[in-house]
XYZ file of N, CA and C in Angstrom:
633
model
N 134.622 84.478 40.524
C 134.099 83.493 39.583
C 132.778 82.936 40.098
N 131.581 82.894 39.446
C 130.637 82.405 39.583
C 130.342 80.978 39.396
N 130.432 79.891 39.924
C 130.293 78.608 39.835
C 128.867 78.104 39.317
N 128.373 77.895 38.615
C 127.140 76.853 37.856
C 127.345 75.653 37.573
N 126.255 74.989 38.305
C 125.753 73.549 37.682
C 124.500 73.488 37.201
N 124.296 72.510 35.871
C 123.618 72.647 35.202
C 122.951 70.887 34.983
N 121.291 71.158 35.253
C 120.483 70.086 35.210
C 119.615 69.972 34.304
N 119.760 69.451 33.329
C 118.847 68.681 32.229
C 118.885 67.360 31.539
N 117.932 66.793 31.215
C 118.035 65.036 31.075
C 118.906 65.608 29.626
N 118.547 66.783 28.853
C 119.231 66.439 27.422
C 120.394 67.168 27.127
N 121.778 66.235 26.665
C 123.035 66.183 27.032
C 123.075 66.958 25.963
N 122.732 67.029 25.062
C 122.801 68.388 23.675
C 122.484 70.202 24.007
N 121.677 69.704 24.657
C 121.130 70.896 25.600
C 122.129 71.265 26.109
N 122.656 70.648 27.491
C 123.417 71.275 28.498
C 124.977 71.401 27.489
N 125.054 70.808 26.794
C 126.701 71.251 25.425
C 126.360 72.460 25.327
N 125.396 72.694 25.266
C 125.451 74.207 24.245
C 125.572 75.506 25.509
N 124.518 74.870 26.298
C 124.776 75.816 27.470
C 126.212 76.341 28.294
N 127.116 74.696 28.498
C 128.352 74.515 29.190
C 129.037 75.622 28.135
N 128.899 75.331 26.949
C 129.842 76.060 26.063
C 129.605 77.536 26.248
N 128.525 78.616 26.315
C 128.040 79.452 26.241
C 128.742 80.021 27.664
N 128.474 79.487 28.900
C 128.791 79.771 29.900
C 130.849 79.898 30.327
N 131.164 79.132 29.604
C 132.542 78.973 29.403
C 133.192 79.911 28.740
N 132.506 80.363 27.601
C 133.430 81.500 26.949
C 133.041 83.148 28.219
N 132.691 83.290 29.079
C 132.594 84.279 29.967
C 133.846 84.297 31.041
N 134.405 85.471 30.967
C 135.663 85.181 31.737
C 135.095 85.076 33.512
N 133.665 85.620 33.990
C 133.182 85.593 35.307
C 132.464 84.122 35.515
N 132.704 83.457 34.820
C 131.284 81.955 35.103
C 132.380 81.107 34.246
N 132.034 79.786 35.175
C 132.683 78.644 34.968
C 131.405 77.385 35.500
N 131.246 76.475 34.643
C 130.290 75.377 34.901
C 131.231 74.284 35.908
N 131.052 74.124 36.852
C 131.377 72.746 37.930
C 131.052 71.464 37.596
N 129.501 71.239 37.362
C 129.227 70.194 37.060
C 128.006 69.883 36.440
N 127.584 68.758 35.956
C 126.541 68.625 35.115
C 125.996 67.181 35.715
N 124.146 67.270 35.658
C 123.224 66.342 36.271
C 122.705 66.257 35.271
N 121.856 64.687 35.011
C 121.030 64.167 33.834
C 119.604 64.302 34.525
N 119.508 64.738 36.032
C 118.230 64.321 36.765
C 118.664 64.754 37.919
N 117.206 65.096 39.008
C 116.880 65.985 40.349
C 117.815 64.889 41.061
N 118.040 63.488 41.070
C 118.965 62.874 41.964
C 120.293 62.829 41.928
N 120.560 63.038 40.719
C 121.964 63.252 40.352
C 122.311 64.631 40.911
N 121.578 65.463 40.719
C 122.000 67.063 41.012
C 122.019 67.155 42.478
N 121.339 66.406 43.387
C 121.542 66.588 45.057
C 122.612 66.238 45.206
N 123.162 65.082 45.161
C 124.646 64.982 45.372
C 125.610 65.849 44.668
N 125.064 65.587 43.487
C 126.498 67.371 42.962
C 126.581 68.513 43.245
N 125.063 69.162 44.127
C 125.199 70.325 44.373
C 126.027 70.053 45.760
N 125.805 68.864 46.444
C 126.148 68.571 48.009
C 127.968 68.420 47.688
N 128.795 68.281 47.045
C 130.175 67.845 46.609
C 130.840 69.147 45.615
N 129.623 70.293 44.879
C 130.594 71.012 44.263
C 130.267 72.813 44.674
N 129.428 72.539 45.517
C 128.573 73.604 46.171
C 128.760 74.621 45.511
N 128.089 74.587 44.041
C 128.323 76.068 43.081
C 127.249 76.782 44.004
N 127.223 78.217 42.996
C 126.545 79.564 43.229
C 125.231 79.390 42.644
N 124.922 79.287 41.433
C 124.027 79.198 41.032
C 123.748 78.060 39.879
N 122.630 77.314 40.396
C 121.895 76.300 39.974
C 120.667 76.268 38.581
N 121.017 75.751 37.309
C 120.051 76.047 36.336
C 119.085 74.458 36.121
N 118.286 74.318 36.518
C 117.556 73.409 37.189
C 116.490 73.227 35.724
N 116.370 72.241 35.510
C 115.427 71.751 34.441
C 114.247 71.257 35.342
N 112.823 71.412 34.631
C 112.036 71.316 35.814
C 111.485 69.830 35.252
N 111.487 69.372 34.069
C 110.730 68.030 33.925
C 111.950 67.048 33.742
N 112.078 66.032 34.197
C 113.017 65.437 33.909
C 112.619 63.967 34.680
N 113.497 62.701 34.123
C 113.007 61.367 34.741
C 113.935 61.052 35.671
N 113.501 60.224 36.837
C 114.394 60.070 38.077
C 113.246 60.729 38.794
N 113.911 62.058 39.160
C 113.338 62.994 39.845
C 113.541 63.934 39.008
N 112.245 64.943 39.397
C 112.292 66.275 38.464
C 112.906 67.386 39.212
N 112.495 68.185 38.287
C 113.082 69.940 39.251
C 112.838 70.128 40.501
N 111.268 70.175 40.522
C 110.281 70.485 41.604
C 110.941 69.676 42.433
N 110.858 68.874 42.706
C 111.132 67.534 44.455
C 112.934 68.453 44.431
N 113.794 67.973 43.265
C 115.032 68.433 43.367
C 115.308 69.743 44.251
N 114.775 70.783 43.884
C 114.612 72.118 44.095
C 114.483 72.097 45.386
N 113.062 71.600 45.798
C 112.460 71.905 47.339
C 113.466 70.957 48.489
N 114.593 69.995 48.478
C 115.305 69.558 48.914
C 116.354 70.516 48.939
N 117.126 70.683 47.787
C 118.523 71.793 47.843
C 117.947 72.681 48.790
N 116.986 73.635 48.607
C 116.690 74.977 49.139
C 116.582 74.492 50.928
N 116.238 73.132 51.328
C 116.161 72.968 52.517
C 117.883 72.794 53.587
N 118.787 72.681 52.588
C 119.932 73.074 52.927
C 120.752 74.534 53.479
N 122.016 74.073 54.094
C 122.200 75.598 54.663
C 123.073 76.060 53.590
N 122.552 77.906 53.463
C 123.667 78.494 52.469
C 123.177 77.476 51.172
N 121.799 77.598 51.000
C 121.796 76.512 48.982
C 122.294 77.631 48.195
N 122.361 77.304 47.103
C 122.936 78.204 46.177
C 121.271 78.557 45.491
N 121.541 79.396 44.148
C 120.476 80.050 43.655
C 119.833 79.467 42.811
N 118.639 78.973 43.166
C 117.959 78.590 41.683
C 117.363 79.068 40.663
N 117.581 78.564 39.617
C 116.806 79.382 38.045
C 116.309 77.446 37.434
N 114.683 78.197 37.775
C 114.331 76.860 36.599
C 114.362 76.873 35.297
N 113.822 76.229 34.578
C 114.308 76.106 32.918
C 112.908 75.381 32.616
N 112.366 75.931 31.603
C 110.745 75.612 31.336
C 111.190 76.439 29.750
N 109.903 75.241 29.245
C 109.699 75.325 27.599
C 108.371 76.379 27.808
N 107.793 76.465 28.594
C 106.356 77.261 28.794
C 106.486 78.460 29.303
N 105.502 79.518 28.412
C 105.829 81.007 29.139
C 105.010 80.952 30.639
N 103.907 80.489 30.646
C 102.878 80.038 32.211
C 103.233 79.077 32.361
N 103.945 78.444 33.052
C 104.013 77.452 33.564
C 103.722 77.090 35.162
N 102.549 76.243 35.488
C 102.388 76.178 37.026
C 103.607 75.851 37.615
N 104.400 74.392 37.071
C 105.277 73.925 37.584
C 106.460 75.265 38.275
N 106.767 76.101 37.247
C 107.513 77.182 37.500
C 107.057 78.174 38.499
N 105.713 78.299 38.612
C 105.122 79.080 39.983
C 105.145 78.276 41.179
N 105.357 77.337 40.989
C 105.687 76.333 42.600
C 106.452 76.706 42.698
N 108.056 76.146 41.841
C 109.102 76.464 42.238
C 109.520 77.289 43.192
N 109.213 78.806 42.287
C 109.335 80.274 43.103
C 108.894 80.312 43.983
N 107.512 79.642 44.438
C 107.351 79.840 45.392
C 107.842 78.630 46.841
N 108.984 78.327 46.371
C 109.184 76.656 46.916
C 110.501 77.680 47.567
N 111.181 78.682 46.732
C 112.692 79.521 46.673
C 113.314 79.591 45.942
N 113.318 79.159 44.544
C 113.826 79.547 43.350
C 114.316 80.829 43.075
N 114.749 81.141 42.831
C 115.240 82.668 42.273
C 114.694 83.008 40.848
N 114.003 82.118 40.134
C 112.981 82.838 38.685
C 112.657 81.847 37.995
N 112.689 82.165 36.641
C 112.800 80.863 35.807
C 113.384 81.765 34.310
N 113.601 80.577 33.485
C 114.067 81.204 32.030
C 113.597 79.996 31.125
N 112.873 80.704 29.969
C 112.469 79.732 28.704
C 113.816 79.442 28.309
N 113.615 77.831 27.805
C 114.711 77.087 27.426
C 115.162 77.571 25.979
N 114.259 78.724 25.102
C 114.755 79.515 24.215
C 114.861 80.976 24.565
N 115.714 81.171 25.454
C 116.192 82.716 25.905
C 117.330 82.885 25.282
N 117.208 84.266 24.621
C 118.868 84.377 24.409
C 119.554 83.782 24.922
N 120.776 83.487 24.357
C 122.184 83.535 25.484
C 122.637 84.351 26.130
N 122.384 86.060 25.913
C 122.616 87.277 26.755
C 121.863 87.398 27.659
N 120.906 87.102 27.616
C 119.516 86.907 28.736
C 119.611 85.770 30.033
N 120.683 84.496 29.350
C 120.577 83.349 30.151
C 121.999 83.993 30.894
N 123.146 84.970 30.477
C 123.822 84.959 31.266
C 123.728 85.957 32.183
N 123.106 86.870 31.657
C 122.617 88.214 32.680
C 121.902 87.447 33.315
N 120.659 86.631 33.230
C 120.098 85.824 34.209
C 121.120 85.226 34.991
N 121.972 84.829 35.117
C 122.887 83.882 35.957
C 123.212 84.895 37.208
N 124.477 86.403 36.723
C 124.727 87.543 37.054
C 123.732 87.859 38.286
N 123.283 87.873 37.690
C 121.544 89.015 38.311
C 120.902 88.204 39.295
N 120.914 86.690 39.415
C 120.900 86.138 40.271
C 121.399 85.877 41.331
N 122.828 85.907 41.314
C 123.737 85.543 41.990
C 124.221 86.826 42.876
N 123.705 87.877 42.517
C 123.925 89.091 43.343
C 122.901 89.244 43.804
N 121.733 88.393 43.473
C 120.281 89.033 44.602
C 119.871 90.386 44.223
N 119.998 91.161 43.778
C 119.936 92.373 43.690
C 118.298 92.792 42.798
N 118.124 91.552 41.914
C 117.126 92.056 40.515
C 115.910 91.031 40.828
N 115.333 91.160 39.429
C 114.274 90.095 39.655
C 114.126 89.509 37.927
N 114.654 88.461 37.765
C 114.789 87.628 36.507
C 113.480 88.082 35.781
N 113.655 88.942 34.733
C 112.451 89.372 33.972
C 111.136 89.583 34.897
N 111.212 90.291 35.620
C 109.997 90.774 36.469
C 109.037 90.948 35.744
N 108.367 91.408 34.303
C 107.308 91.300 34.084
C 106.921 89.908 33.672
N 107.991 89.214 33.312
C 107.265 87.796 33.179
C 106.981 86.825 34.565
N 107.729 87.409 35.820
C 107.257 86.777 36.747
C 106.027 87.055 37.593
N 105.801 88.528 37.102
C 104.456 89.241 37.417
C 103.103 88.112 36.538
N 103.372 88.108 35.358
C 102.250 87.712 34.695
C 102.355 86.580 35.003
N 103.052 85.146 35.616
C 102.891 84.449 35.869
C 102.065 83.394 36.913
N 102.548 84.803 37.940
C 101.770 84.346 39.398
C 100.424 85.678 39.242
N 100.308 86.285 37.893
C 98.991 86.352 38.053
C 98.098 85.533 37.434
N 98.804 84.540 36.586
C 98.235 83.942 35.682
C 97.447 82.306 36.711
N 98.477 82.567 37.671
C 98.047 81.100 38.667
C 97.683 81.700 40.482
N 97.491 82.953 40.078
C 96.808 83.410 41.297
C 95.540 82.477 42.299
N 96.287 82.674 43.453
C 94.734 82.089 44.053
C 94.353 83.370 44.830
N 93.545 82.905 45.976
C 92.849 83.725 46.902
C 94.219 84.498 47.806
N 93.879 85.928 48.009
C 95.103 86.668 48.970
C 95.337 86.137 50.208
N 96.440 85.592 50.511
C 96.144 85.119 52.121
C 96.581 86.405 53.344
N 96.055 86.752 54.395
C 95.906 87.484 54.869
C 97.548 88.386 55.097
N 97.911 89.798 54.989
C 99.163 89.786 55.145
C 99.224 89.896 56.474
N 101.298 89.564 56.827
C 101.611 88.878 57.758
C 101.576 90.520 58.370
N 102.058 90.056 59.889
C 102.344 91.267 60.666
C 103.631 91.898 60.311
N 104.497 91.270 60.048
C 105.913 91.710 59.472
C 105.735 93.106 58.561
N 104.316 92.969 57.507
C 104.439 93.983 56.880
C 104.175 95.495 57.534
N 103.571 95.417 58.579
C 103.325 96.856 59.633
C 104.514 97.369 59.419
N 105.641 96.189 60.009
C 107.014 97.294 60.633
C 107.242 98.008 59.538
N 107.074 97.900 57.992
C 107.825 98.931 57.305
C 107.101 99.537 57.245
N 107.982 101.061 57.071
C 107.749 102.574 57.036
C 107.144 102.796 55.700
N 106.901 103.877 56.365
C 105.788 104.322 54.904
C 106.816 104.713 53.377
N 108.264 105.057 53.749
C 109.115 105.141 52.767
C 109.214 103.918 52.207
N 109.643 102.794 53.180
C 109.642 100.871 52.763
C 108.360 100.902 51.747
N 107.523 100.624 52.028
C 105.924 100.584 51.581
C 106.164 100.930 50.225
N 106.713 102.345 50.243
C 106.605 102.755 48.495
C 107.531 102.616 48.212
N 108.647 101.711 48.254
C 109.900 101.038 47.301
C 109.740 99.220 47.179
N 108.631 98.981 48.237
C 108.435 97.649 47.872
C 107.269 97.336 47.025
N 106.322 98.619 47.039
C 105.134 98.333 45.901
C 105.902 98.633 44.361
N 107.143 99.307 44.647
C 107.307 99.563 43.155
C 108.364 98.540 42.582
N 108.961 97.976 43.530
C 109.731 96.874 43.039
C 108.762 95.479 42.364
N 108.070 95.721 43.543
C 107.163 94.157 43.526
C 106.540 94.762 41.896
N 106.378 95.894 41.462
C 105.871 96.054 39.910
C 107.362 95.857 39.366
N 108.883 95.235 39.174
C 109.480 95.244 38.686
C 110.237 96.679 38.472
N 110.316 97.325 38.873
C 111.413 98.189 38.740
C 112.740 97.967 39.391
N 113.413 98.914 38.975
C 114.968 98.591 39.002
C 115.464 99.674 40.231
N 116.390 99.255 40.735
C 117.099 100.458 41.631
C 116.991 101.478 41.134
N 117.414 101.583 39.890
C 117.430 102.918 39.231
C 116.374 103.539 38.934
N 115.116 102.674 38.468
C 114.087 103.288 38.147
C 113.598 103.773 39.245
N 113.161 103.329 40.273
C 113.154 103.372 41.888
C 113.595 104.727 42.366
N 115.013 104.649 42.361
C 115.711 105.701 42.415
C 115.145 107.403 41.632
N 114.902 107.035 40.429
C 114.711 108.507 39.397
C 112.804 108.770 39.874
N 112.231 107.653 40.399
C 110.828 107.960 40.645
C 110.772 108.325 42.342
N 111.463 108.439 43.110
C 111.457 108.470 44.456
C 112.597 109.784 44.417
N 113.434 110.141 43.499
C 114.447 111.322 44.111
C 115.049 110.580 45.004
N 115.773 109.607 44.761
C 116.852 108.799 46.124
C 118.422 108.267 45.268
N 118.998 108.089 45.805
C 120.692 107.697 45.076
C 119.753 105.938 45.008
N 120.636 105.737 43.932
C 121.153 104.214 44.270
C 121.080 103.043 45.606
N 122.347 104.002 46.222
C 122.713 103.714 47.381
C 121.678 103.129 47.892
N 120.747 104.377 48.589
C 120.045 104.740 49.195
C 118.635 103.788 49.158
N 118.257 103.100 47.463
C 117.203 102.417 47.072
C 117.320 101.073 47.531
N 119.218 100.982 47.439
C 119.663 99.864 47.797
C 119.373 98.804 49.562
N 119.623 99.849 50.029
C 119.588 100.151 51.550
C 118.160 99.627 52.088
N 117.035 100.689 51.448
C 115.631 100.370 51.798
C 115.040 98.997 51.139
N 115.731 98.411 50.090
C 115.721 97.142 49.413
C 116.311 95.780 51.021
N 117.118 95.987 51.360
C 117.488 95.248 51.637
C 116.916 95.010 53.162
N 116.935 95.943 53.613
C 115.782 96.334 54.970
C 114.406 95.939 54.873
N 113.937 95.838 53.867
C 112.321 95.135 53.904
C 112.639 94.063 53.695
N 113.574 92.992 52.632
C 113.811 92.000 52.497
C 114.413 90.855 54.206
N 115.150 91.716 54.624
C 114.959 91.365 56.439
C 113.891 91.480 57.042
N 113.509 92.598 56.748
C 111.570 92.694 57.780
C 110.832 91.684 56.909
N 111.054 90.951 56.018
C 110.036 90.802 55.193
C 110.339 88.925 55.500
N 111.625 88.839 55.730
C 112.014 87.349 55.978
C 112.170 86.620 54.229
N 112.759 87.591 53.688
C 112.690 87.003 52.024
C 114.249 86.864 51.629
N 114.826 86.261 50.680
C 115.696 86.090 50.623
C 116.023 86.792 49.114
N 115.112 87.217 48.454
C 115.350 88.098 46.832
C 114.409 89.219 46.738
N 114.950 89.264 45.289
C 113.189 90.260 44.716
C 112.312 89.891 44.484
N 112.741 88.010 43.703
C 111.878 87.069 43.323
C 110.968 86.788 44.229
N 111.240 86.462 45.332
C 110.264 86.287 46.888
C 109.514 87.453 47.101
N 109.992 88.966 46.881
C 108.919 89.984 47.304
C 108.041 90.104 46.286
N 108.635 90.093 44.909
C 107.478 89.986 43.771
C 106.283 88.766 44.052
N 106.553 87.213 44.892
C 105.785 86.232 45.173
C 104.833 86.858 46.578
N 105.486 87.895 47.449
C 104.895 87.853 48.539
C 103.806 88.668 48.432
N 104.043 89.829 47.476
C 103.136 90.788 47.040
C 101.797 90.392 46.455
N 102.270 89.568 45.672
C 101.167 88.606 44.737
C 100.064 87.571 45.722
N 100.949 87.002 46.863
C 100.226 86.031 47.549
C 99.162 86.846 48.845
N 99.705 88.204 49.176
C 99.314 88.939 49.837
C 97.938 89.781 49.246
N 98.038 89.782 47.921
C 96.774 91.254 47.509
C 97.844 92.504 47.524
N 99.260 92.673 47.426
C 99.468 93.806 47.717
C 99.923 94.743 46.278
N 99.768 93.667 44.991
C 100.052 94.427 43.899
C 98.558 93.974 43.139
């Protein structure tokens, strides 16, 4: 069972969501925040999996909320929630440790595969929209780290093609490799790389010059 708590000032909002998330026999909602202060203590008392984080809100917002949880051990996953397809606020985030973001009009199949897909680490929450985002608020490349040497020249070409959003599978059928196998070299740069998702290598690529 996948545990979610869910943060937004508007209580109509999070009804519809709680409800949506409830009829799934894998996801169950824990608890619900009106605001970034309310949600530190509930994430600290119900320690769900994954966190759907509203980023404007009064009290405290997403942003401050966010960059606190993530400074915890073992935080759970964040997904912000933005009315805006560019949103700066939402490129902090990610780059704060968020795990993506989702427009507050996404499907409901989209918001729960987003949940899924998060919570296994495995994907990258609509990768072309997180591509166009942090190109949309790009700054200057900062120099890449040494970390990136250690990977192999096989690493190299499964992390340039992820960081473009592809999938294991796609990965897989463009490289001649199993699954398995895409899986493996995924998770090995994400250690050399000191990242904790895809969301982070799609950010590191971007902050680097490397896509």
């Amino acid at each position: 069972m996948i545990r979610v708590v869910l943060v937004d000032d508007q209580a109509l909002f999070r009804a519809g969501i709680r409800m949506l998330i409830a009829s799934q026999p894998d996801l169950e909602v824990v608890g619900e925040a009106g605001n970034g202060k309310e949600a530190l203590d509930l994430v600290r008392t119900t320690r769900p999996d994954v966190v759907l984080m509203d980023i404007r809100m009064p009290v405290m917002d997403g942003l401050t909320a966010t960059a606190e949880i993530l400074t915890r051990p073992e935080p759970p996953r964040i997904v912000m929630l933005t009315t805006f397809d560019l949103d700066e606020a939402a490129a902090r985030a990610i780059r704060q440790g968020a795990s993506g973001f989702l427009l507050k009009d996404a499907d409901p199949e989209f918001l729960l595969a987003a949940i899924r897909t998060v919570h296994s680490g495995s994907s990258v929450i609509a990768a072309s929209a997180t591509r166009d985002l942090f190109a949309h608020f790009a700054e200057a490349p900062k120099p890449v780290p040494a970390q990136y040497a250690e990977l192999t020249d096989r690493e190299r070409e499964i992390f340039a093609l992820a960081a473009r959003g592809l999938s294991n599978a796609e990965i897989a059928g463009r490289e001649y490799l199993s699954e398995a196998t895409v899986k493996t070299h995924i998770s090995r740069i994400l250690s050399k790389l000191s990242l904790r998702d895809r969301v982070q290598l799609v950010v590191f690529a971007f902050e680097h010059g490397l896509i």
